[in-house]
Short mmCIF file of C-alpha atoms and ligand atoms in Angstrom, two decimals:
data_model
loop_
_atom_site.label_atom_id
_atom_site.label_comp_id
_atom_site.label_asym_id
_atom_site.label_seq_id
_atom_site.Cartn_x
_atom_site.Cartn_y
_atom_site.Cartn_z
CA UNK A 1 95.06 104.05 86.57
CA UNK A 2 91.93 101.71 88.09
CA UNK A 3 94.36 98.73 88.63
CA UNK A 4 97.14 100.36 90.45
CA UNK A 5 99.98 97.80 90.87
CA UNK A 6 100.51 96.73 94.41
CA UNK A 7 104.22 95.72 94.45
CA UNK A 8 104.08 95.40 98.52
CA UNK A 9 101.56 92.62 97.76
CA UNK A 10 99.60 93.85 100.92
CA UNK A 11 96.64 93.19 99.01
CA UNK A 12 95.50 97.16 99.61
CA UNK A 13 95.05 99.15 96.65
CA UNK A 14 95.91 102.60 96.01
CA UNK A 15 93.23 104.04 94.46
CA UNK A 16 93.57 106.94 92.17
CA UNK A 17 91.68 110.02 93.91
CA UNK A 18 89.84 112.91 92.25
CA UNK A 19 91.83 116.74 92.14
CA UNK A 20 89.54 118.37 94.47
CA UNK A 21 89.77 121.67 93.19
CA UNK A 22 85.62 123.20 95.11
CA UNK A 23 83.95 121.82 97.98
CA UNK A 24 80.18 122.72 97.08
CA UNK A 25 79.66 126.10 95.36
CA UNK A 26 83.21 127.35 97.10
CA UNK A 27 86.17 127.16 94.46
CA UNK A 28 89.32 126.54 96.61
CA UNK A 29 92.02 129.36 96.35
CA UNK A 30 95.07 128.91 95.02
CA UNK A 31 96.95 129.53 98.42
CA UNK A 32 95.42 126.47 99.06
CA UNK A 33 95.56 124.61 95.70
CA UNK A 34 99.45 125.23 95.82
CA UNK A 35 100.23 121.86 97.90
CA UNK A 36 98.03 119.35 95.88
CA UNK A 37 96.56 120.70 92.57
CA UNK A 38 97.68 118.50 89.47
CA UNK A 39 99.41 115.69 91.95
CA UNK A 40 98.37 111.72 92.70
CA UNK A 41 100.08 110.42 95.21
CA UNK A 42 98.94 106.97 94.11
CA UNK A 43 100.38 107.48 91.04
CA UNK A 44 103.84 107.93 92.67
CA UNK A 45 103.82 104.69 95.51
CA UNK A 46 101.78 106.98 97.85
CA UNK A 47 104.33 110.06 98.32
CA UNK A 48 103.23 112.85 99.67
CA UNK A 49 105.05 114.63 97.52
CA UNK A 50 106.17 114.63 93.66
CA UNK A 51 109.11 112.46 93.17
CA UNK A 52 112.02 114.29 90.54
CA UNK A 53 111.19 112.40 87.69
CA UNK A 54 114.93 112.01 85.64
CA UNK A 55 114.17 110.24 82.85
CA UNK A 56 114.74 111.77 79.62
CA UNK A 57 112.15 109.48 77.94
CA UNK A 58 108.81 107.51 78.45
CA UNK A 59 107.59 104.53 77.63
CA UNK A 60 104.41 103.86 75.45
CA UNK A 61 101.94 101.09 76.13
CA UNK A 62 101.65 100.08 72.61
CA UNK A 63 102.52 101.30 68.98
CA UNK A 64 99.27 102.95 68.49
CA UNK A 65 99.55 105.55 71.93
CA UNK A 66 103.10 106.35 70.79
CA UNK A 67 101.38 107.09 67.57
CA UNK A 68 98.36 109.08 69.21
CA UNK A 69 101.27 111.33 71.39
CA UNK A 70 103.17 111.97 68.00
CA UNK A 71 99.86 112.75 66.53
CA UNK A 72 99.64 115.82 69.69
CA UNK A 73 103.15 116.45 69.80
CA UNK A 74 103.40 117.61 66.02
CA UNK A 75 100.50 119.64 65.64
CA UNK A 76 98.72 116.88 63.56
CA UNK A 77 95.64 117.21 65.94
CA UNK A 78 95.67 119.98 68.19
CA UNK A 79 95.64 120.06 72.22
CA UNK A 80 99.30 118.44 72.48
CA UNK A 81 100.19 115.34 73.92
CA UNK A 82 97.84 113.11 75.84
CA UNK A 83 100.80 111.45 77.55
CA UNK A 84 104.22 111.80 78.29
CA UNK A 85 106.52 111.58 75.16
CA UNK A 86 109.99 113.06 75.49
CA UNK A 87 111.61 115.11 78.21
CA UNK A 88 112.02 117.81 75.90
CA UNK A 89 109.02 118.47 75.48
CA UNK A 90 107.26 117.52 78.85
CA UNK A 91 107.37 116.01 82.31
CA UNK A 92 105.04 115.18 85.23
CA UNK A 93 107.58 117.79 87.66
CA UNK A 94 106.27 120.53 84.72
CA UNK A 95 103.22 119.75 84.03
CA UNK A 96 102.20 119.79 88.51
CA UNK A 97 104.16 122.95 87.84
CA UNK A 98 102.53 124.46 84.74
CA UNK A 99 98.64 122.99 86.12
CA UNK A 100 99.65 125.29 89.38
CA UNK A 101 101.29 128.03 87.90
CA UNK A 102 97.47 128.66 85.46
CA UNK A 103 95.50 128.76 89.05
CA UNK A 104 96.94 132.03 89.95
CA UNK A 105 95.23 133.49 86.97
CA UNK A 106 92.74 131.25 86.84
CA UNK A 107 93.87 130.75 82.98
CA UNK A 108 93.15 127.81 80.72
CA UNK A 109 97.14 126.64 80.56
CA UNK A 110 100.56 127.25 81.37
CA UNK A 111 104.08 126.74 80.01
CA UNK A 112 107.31 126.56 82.09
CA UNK A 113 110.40 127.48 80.90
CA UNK A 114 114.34 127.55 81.46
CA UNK A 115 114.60 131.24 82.24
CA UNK A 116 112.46 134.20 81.84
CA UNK A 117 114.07 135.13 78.88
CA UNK A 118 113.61 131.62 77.09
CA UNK A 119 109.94 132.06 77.65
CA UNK A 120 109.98 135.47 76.01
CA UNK A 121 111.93 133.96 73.49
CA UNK A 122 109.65 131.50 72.77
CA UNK A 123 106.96 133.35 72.93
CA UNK A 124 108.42 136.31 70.47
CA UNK A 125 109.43 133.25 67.87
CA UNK A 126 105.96 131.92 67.81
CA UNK A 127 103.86 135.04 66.94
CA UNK A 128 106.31 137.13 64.63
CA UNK A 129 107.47 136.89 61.24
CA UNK A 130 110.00 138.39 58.88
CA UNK A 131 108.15 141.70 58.12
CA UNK A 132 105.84 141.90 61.15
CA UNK A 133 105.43 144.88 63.68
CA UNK A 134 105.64 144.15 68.02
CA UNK A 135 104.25 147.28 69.49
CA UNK A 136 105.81 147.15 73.03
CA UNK A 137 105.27 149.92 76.03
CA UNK A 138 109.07 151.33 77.57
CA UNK A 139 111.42 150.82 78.79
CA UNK A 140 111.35 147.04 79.47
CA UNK A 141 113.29 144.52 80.96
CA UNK A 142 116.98 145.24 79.27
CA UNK A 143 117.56 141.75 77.80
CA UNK A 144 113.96 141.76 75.85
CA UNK A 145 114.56 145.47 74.51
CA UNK A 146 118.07 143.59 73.28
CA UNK A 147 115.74 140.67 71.85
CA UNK A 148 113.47 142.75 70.06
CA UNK A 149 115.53 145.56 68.51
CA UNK A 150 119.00 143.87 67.87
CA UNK A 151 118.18 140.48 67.57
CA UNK A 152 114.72 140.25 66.18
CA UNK A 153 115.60 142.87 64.30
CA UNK A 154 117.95 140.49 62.53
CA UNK A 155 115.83 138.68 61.03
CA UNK A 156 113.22 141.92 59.80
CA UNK A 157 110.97 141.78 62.41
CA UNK A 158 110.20 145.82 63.40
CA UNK A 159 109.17 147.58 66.52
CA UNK A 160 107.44 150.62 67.89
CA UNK A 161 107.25 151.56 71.49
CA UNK A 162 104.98 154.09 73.72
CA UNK A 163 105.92 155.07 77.11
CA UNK A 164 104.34 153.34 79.98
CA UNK A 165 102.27 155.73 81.51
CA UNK A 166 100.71 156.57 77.55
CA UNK A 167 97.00 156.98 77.26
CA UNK A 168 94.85 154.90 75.14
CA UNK A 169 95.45 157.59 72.55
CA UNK A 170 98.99 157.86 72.37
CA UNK A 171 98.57 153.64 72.36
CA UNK A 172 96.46 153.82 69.84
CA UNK A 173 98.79 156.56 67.90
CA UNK A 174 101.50 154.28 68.18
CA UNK A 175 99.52 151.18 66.84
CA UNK A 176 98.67 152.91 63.97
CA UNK A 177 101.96 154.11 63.16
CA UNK A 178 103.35 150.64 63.20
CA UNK A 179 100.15 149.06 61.19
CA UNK A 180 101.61 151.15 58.41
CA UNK A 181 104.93 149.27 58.47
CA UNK A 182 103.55 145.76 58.73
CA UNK A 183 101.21 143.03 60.33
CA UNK A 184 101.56 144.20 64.33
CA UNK A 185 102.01 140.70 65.26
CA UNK A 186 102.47 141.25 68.88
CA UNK A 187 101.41 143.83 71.73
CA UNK A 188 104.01 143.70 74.57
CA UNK A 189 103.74 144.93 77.63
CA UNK A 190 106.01 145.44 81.22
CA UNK A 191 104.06 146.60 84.11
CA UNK A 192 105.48 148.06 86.42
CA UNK A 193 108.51 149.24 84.33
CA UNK A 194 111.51 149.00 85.76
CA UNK A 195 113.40 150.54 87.56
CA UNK A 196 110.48 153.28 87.08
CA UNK A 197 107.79 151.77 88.47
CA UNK A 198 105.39 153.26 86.41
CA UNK A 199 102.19 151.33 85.76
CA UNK A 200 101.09 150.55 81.92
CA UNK A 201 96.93 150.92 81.64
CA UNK A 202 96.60 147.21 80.12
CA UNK A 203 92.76 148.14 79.65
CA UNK A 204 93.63 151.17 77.85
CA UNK A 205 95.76 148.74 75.66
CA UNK A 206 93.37 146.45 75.05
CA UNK A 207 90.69 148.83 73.94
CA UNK A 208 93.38 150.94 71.70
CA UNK A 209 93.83 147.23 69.98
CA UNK A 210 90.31 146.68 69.29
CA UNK A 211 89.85 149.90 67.83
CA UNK A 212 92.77 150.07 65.71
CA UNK A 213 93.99 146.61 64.71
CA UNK A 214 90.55 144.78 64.73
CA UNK A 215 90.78 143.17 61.44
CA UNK A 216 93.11 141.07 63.42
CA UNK A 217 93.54 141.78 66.49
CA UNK A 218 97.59 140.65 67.57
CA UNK A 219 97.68 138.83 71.18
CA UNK A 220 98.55 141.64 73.98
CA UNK A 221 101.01 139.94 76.11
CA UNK A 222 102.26 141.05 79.71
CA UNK A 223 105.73 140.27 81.65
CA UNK A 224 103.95 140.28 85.29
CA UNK A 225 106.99 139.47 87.10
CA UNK A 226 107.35 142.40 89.41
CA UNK A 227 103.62 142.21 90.86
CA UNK A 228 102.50 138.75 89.55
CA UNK A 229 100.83 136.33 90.24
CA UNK A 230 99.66 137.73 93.72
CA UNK A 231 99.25 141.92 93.29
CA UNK A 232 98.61 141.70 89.57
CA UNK A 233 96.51 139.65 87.45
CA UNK A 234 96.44 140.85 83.75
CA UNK A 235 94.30 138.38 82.22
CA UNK A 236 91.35 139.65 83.96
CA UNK A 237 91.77 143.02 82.50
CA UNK A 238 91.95 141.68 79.44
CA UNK A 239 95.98 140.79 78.45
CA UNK A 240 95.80 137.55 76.24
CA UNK A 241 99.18 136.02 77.78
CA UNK A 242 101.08 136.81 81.28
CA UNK A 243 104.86 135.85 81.05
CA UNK A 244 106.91 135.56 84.38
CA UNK A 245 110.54 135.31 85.52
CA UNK A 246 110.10 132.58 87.95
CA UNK A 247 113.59 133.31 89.64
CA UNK A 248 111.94 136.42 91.13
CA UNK A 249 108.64 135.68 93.40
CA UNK A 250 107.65 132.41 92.08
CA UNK A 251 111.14 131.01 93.31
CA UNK A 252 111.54 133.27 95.58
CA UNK A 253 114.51 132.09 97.15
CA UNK A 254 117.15 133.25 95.01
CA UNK A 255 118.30 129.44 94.41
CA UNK A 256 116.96 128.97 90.50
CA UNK A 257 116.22 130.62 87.20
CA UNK A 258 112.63 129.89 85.13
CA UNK A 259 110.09 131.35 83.20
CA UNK A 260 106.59 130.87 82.56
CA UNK A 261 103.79 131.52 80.02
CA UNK A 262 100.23 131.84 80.99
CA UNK A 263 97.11 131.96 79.17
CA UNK A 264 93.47 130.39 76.97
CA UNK A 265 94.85 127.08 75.41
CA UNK A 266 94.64 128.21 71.91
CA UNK A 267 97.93 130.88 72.42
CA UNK A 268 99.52 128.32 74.64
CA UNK A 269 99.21 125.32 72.26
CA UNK A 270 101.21 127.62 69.32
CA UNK A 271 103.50 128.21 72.00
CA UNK A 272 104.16 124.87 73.42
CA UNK A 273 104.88 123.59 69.12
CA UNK A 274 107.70 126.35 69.42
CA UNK A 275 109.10 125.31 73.12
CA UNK A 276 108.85 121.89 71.68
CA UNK A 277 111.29 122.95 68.87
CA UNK A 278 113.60 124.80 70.70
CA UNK A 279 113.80 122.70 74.05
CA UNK A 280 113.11 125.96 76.42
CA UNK A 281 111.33 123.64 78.88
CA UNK A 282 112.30 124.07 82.57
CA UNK A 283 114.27 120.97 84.03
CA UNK A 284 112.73 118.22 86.47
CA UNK A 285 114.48 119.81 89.13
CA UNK A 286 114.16 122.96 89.05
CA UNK A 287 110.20 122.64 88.06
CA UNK A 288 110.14 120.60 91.77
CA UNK A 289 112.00 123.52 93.24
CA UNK A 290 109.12 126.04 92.15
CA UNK A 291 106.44 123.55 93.45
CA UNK A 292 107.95 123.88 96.65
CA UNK A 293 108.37 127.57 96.24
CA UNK A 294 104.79 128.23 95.24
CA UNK A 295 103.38 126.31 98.53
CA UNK A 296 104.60 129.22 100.37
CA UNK A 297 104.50 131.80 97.71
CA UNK A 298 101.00 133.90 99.19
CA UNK A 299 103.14 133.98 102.86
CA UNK A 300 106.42 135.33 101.67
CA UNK A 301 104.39 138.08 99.07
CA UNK A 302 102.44 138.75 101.55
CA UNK A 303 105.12 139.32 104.24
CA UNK A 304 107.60 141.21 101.84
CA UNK A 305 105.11 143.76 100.92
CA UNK A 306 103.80 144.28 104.31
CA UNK A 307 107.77 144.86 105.48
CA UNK A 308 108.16 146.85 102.19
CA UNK A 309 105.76 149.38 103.29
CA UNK A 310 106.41 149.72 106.84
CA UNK A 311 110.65 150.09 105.20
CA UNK A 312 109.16 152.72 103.15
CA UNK A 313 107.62 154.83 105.72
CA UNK A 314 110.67 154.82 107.40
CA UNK A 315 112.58 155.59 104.63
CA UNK A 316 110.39 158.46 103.20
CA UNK A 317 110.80 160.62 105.99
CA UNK A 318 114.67 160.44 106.73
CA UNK A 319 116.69 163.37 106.05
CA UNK A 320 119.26 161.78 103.54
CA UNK A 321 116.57 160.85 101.79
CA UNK A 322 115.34 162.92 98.46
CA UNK A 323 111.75 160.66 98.10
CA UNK A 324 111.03 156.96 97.66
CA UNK A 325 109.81 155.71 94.06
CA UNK A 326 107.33 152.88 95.72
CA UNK A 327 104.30 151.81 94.37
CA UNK A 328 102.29 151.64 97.60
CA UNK A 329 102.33 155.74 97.44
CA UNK A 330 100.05 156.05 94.60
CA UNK A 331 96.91 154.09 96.51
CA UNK A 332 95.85 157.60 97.42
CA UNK A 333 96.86 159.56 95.18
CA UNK A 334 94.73 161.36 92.48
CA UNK A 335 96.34 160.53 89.37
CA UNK A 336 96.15 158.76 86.03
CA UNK A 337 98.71 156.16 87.57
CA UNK A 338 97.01 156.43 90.90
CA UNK A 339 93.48 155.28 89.05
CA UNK A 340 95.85 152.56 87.25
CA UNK A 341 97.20 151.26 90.15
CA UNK A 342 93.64 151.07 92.28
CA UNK A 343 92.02 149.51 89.09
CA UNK A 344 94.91 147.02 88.49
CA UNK A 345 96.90 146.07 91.83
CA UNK A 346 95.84 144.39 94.48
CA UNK A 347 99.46 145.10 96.26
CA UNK A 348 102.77 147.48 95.50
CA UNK A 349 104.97 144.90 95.67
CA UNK A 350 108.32 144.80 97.77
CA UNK A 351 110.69 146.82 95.35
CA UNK A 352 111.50 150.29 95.94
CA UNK A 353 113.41 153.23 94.36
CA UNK A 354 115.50 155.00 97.09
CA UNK A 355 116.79 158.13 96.19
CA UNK A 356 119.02 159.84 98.16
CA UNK A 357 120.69 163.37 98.98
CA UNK A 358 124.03 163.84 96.66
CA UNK A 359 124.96 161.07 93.81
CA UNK A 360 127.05 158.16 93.86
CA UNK A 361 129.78 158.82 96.48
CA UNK A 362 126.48 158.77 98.95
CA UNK A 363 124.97 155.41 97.30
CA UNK A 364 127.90 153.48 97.41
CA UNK A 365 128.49 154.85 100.98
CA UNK A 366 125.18 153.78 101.97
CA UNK A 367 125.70 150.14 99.92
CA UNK A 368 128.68 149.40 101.60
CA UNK A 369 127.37 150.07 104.75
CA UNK A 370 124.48 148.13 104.45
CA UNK A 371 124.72 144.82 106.99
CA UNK A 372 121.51 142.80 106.58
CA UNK A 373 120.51 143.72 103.13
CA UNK A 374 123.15 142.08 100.51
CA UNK A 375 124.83 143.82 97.29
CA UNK A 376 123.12 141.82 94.31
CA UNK A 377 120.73 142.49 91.24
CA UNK A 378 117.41 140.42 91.15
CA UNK A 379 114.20 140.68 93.41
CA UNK A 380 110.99 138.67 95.07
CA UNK A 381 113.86 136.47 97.53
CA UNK A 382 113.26 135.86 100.35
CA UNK A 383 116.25 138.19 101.43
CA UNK A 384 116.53 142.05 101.20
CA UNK A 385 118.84 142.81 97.76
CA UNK A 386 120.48 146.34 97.15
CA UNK A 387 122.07 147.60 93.97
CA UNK A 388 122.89 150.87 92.25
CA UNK A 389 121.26 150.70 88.80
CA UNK A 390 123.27 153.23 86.80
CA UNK A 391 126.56 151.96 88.17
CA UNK A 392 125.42 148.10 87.38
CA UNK A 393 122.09 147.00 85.73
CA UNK A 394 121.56 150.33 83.29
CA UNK A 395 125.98 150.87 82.58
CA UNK A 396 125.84 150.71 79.22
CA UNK A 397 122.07 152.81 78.61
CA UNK A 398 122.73 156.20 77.02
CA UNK A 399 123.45 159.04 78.88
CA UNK A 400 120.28 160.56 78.34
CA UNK A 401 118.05 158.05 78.15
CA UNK A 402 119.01 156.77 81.90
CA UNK A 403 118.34 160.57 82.85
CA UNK A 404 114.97 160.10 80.95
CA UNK A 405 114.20 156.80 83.07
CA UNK A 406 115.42 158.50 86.40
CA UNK A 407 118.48 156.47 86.80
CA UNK A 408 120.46 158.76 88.62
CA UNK A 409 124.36 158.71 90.79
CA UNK A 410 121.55 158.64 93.82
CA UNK A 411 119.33 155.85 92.98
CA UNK A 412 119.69 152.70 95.21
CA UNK A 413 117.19 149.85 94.10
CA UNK A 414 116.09 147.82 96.28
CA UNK A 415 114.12 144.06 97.08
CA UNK A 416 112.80 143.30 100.22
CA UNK A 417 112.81 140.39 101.98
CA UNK A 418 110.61 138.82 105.02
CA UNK A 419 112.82 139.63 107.29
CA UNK A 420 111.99 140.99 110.63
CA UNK A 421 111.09 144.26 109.43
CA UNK A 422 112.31 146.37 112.54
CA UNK A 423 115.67 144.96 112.08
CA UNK A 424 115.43 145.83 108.34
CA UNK A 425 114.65 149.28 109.21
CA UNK A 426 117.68 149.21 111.99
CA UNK A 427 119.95 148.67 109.08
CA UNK A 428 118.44 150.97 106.74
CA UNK A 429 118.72 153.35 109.77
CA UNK A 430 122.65 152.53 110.52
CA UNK A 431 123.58 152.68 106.41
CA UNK A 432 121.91 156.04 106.36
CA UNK A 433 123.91 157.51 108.87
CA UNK A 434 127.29 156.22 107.44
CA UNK A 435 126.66 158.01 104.27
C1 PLP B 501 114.47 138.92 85.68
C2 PLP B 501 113.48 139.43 84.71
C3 PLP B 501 113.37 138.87 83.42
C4 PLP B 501 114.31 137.79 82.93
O1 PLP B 501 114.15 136.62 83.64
P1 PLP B 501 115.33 135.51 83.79
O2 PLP B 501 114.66 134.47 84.62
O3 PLP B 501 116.49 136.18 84.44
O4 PLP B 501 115.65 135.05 82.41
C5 PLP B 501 112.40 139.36 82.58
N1 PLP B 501 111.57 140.36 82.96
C6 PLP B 501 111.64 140.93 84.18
C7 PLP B 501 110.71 142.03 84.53
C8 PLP B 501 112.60 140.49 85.09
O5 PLP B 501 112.69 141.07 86.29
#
């Protein structure tokens, strides 16, 4: 915009200024890139910050641009959109978002969506077919094992899984196994698995897929939510796509609910057509919320994992306690998923697996009896979160497949917070000696 408007009629001009993303040879880090990356202030009357932008529509210059956006919109000539179109299937609050959200990764594009689940959704829809084959690791996230086998299913699209800690052989086992049912549209990973924690080798993955389905090869797809986009960044080992629930650490305050897809351009564009479709797009607001978020996003990781380790040590050697399920333990440890972790983590993350002495007369005790830490599902807030998985996120798995997964009467899951971590541990402390 060279001939910026100047409604003030000061006679000064705001001039549009360049996204200064290097100074020199340096490339700026995306802690820093968080408060300006994708945003002109002299686009928006000189705010500082993005203005909510509620409009459900834009306007075109002439015929011919709205013709040239259709052109994008529809596939006719790839890339997308050049402008804004329609609110359903863009706005400048998602696309500051979605231009952020890619630096993380340093990937080509992103996607924002309504919820986690509408970007896995979306995702799913665009790759898969009536006949087709997703080869996912287990267990995942409960609604997208739902998705896949009873709703997917539906509509004859089949699965196969392999448990997360597999090797590549058992990976590539599995791959073939499926090949033989149909196209294997889709790899799909979770890493960590929850409430497990175990790790899922997405190197291993990758090369099972290029030795076994390289006629043509399906996208390998990753839901980073528990370490992403800080700890874990799965494109550079190789994933094609990273998928997030936003409402955990990219929110991080436990005030909205969004997804995102992340990735090269050419699996985002098919993915954007299908969003477009559907209308899974985040809204204005909630896409400014998460720009706010992700300013401070690197502090409040950074903080919760730091208290979730000192919370750990504490907890580890208390005498109600049976051990601590925490990723920060396998650092040193001389393992296949202690190799995984070093290769693929940069940080454990701030969720834990407490289990204590007895079963659930001794969990809820300790719930209850909790002061600081809250009684709610969910994780990456900036407040500590405690639940008890087999009485409330895992009721209704099987019997014996919780006692495969290690949900136990004992287990207590929990999220920390940045807290003060000394009072965390005083209440940790206090709830353990109620029990
Ligand atoms: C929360 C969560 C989801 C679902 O995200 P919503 O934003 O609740 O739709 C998917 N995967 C993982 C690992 C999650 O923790």
């Amino acid at each position: 915009m060279d001939n910026a408007e100047d409604p003030a009629g000061t006679g000064a001009r705001r001039r549009p200024r360049p996204d200064v993303t290097a100074i020199g040879n340096r490339r700026l880090r995306p802690a820093t890139l968080m408060m300006g990356h994708g945003f002109d202030p002299a686009l928006s009357e000189g705010a500082l910050k993005p203005p909510i932008f509620l409009t459900s529509t834009f306007v075109f210059e002439s015929a011919a641009e709205g013709k040239r956006h259709f052109e994008g919109v529809t596939g006719r000539r790839p890339g997308g959109a050049e402008g804004l179109v329609y609110s359903r299937f863009n706005g400048p609050n998602q696309e500051i978002l979605e231009d952020r959200l890619g630096v993380w990764e340093d990937a080509e594009d992103a996607l924002s969506f309504s919820s986690g689940m509408s970007a896995i959704a979306t995702l799913l829809l665009t790759f898969c077919q009536p006949g087709d084959m997703i080869v996912h690791s287990g267990p995942l996230y409960a609604a997208t094992e739902t998705l896949i086998a009873r709703i997917l299913g539906r509509f004859g699209i089949g699965w196969m899984d392999f448990p997360a800690d597999a090797g590549e052989e058992t990976i590539a086992q599995v791959m073939e196994a499926a090949a033989r049912k149909g196209r294997v549209a889709l790899v799909y990973v979770e890493s960590p698995a929850n409430p497990t924690n175990v790790l899922v080798d997405i190197e291993a993955v990758c090369r099972a897929r290029a030795r076994v389905l390289a006629d043509a090869p399906p996208p390998v797809a990753i839901d980073n939510t528990f370490l992403g986009p800080l700890w874990q960044k799965p494109l550079a080992h190789g994933a094609d796509l990273s998928v997030y629930s936003l409402t955990k650490y990219a929110g991080g305050h436990s005030d909205l609910v969004a997804g995102a897809v992340v990735g090269p351009a050419a699996h985002i564009n098919k993915v954007r057509m299908m969003r477009n479709t559907l209308g899974t797009i985040t809204d204005p607001h909630t896409a400014w919320m998460l720009l706010r978020s992700l300013e401070t996003l690197e502090l409040r990781m950074t903080r919760a994992g730091a208290n979730a380790a000192r919370v750990c040590d504490f907890l580890s050697g208390h005498p109600k306690v049976e051990r601590v399920g925490y990723l920060g333990f396998l650092a040193g440890e001389d393992s296949h998923q202690g190799a995984i972790y070093r290769r693929q983590c940069s940080g454990a993350g701030s969720t834990l697996s407490l289990y204590l002495k007895g079963g659930e007369k001794e969990a809820f005790a300790f719930l209850d009896a909790l002061v600081i830490a809250k009684l709610a599902v969910s994780l990456g807030g900036t407040e500590t979160l405690a639940s008890h998985p087999a009485a409330m996120t895992h009721l209704s798995v099987p019997e014996a497949r919780k006692a495969a997964l290690g949900i136990t009467d004992n287990l207590v899951r929990i999220s920390i917070g940045v807290e003060d971590p000394d009072d965390l541990i005083a209440d940790f402390e206090q709830a353990l000696a109620a029990i």
